[in-house]
PDB file of C-alpha atoms in Angstrom:
ATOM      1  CA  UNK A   1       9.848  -3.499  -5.821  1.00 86.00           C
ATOM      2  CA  UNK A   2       7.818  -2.716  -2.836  1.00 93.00           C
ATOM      3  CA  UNK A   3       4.446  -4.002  -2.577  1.00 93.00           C
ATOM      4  CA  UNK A   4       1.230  -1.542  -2.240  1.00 95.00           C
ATOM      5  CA  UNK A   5      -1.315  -1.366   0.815  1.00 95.00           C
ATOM      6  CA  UNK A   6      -3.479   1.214   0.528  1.00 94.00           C
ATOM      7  CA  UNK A   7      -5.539   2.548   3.780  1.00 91.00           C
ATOM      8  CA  UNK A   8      -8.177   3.646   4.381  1.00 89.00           C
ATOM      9  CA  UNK A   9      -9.356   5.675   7.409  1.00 85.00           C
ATOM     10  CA  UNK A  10     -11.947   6.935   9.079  1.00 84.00           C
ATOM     11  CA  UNK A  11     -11.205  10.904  10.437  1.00 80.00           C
ATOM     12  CA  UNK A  12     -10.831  10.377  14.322  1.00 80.00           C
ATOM     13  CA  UNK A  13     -10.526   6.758  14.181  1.00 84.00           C
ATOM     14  CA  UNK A  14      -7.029   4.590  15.045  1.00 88.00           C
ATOM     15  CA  UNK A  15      -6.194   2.170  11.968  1.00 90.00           C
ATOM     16  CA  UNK A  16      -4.280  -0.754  12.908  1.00 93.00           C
ATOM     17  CA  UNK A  17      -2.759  -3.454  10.243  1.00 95.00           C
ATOM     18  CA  UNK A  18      -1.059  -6.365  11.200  1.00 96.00           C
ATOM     19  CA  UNK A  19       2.241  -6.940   8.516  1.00 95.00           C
ATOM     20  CA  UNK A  20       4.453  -9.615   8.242  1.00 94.00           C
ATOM     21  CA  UNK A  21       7.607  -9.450   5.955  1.00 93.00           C
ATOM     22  CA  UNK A  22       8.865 -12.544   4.577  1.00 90.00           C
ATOM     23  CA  UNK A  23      11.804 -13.582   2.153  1.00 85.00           C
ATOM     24  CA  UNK A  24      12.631 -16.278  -0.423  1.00 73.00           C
ATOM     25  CA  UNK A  25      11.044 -17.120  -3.363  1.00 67.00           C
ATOM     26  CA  UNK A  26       7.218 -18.596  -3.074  1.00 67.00           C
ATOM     27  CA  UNK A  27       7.981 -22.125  -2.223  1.00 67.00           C
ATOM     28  CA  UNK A  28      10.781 -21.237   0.460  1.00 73.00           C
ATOM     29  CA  UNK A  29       8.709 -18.014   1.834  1.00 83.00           C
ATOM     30  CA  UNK A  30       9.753 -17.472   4.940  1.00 89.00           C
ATOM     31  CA  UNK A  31       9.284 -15.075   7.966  1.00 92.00           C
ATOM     32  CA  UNK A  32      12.328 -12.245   7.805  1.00 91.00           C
ATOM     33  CA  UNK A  33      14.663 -11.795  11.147  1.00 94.00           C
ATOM     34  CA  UNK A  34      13.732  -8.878  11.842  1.00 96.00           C
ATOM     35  CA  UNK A  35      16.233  -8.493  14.729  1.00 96.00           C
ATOM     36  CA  UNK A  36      18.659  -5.582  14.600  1.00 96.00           C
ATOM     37  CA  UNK A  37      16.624  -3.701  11.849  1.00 96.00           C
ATOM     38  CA  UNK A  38      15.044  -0.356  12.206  1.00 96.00           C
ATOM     39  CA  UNK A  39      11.375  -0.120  10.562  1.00 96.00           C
ATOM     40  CA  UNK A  40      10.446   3.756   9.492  1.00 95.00           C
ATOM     41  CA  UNK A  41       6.690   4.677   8.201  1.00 95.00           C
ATOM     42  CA  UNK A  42       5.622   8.177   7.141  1.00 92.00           C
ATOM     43  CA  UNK A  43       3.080   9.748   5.308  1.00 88.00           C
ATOM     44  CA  UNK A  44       3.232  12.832   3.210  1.00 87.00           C
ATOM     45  CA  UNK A  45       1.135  14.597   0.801  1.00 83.00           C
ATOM     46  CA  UNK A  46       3.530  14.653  -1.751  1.00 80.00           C
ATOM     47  CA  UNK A  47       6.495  12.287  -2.233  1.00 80.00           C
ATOM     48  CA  UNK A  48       9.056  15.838  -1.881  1.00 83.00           C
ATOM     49  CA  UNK A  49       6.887  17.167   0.561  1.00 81.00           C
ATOM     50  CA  UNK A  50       7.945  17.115   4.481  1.00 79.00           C
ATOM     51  CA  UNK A  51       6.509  14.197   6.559  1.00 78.00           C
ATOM     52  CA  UNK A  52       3.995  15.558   8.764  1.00 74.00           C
ATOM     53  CA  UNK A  53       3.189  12.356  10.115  1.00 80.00           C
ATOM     54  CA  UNK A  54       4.738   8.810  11.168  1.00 85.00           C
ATOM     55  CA  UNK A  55       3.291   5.560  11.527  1.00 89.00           C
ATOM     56  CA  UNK A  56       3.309   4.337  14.760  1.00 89.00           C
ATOM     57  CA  UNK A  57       5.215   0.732  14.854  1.00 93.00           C
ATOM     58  CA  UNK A  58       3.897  -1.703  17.736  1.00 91.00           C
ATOM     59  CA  UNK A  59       3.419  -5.302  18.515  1.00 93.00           C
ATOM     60  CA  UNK A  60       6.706  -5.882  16.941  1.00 94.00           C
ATOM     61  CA  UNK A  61       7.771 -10.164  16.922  1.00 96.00           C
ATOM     62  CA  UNK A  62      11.311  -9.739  15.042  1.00 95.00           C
ATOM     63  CA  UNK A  63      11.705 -13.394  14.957  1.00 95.00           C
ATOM     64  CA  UNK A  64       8.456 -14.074  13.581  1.00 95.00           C
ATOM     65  CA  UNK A  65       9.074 -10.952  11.043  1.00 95.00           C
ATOM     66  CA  UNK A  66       5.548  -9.272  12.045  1.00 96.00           C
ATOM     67  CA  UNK A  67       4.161  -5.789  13.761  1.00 97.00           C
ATOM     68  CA  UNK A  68       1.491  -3.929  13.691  1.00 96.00           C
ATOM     69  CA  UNK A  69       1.495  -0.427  11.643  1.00 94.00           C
ATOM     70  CA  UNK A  70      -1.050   1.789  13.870  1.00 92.00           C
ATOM     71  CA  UNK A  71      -2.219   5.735  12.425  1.00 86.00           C
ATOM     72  CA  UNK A  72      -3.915   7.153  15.589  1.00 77.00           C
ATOM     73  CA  UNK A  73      -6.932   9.231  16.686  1.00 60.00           C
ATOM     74  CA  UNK A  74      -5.372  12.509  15.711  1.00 64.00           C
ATOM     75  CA  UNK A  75      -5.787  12.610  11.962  1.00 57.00           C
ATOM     76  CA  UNK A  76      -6.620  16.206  12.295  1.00 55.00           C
ATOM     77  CA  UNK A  77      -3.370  16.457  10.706  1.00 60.00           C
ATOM     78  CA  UNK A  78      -4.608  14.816   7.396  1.00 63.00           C
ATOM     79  CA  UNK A  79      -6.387  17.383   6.039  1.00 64.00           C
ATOM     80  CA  UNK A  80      -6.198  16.196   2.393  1.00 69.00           C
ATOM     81  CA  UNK A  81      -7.864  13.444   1.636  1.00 67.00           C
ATOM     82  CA  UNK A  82      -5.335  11.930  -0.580  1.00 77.00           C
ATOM     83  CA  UNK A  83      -1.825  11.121   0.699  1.00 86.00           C
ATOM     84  CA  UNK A  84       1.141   8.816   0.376  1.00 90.00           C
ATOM     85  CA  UNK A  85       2.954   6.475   2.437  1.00 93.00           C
ATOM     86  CA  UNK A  86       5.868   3.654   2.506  1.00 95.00           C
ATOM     87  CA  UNK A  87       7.778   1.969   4.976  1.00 96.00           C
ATOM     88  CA  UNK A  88      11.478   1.761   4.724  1.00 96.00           C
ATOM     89  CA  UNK A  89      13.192  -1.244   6.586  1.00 96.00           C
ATOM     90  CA  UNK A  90      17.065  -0.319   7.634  1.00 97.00           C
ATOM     91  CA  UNK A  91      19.265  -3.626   8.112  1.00 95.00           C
ATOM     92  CA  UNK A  92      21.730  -4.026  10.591  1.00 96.00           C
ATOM     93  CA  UNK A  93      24.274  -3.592   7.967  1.00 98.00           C
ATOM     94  CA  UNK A  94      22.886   0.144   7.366  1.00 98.00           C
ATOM     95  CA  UNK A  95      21.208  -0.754   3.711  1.00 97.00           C
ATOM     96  CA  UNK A  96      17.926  -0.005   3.407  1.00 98.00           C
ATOM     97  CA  UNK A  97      15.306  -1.569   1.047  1.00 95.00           C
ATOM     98  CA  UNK A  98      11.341  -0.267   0.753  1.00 96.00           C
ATOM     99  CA  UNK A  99       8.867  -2.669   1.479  1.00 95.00           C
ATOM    100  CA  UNK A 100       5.598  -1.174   1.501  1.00 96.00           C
ATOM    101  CA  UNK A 101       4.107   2.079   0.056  1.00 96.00           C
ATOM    102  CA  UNK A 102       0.995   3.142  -1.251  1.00 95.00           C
ATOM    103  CA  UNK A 103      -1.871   6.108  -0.929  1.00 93.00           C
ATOM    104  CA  UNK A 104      -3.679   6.852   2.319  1.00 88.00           C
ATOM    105  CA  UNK A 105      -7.135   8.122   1.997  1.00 86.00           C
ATOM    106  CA  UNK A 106      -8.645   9.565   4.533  1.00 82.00           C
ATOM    107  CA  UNK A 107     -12.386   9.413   4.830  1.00 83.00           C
ATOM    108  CA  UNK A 108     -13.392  13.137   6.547  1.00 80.00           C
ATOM    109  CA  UNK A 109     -16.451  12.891  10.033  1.00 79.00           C
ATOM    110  CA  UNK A 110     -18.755  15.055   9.145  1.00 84.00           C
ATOM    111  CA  UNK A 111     -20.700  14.759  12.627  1.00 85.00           C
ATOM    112  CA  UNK A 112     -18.291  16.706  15.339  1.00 81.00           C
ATOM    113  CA  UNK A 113     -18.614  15.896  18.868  1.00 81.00           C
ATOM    114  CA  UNK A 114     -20.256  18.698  21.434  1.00 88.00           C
TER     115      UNK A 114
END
């Protein structure tokens, strides 16, 4: 079962989160190798719905099983102000497994720049 992370985010703003996946049980948690795999974030407003936006993947350390998930500036796009997300992570192998998802909620500027 994938975990949930909401975010939250400011209209016009860039949200960054640091993630690191990990494997084993509690006492043997360990980083996952991310080598070789593929990492995939969108968000949508409904779970059928067409993505109409991906999350940007940076800062990636396979060894050390961590990167950065990054929505930029241009949340125009996000024009509801509930959404969903998840993040699928496709092995080397070609099976995929879902380790994040949750709602994205998008907090609307109300000032607007001249």
């Amino acid at each position: 079962m994938a975990a949930v992370l909401h975010i939250e985010i400011d209209q016009g703003t860039v949200w960054r989160r640091l993630v690191r996946l990990r494997t084993g049980t509690t006492e043997s948690n360990q980083p996952l190798d991310l080598t070789g795999y593929q990492l995939h974030a969108q968000v949508r407003e409904l779970w059928s719905a067409p993505a109409f936006k991906s999350v940007a993947i940076e800062n990636l350390d396979p060894a050390g099983g961590s990167f950065e998930l990054v929505l930029d500036d241009r949340q125009r796009e996000l024009r509801r102000p509930d959404l969903l997300w998840d993040l699928l992570v496709v092995a080397p192998d070609g099976s995929v497994a879902k380790y994040l998802e949750g709602p994205v909620k998008v907090r609307f500027t109300v000032t607007r720049l001249p």
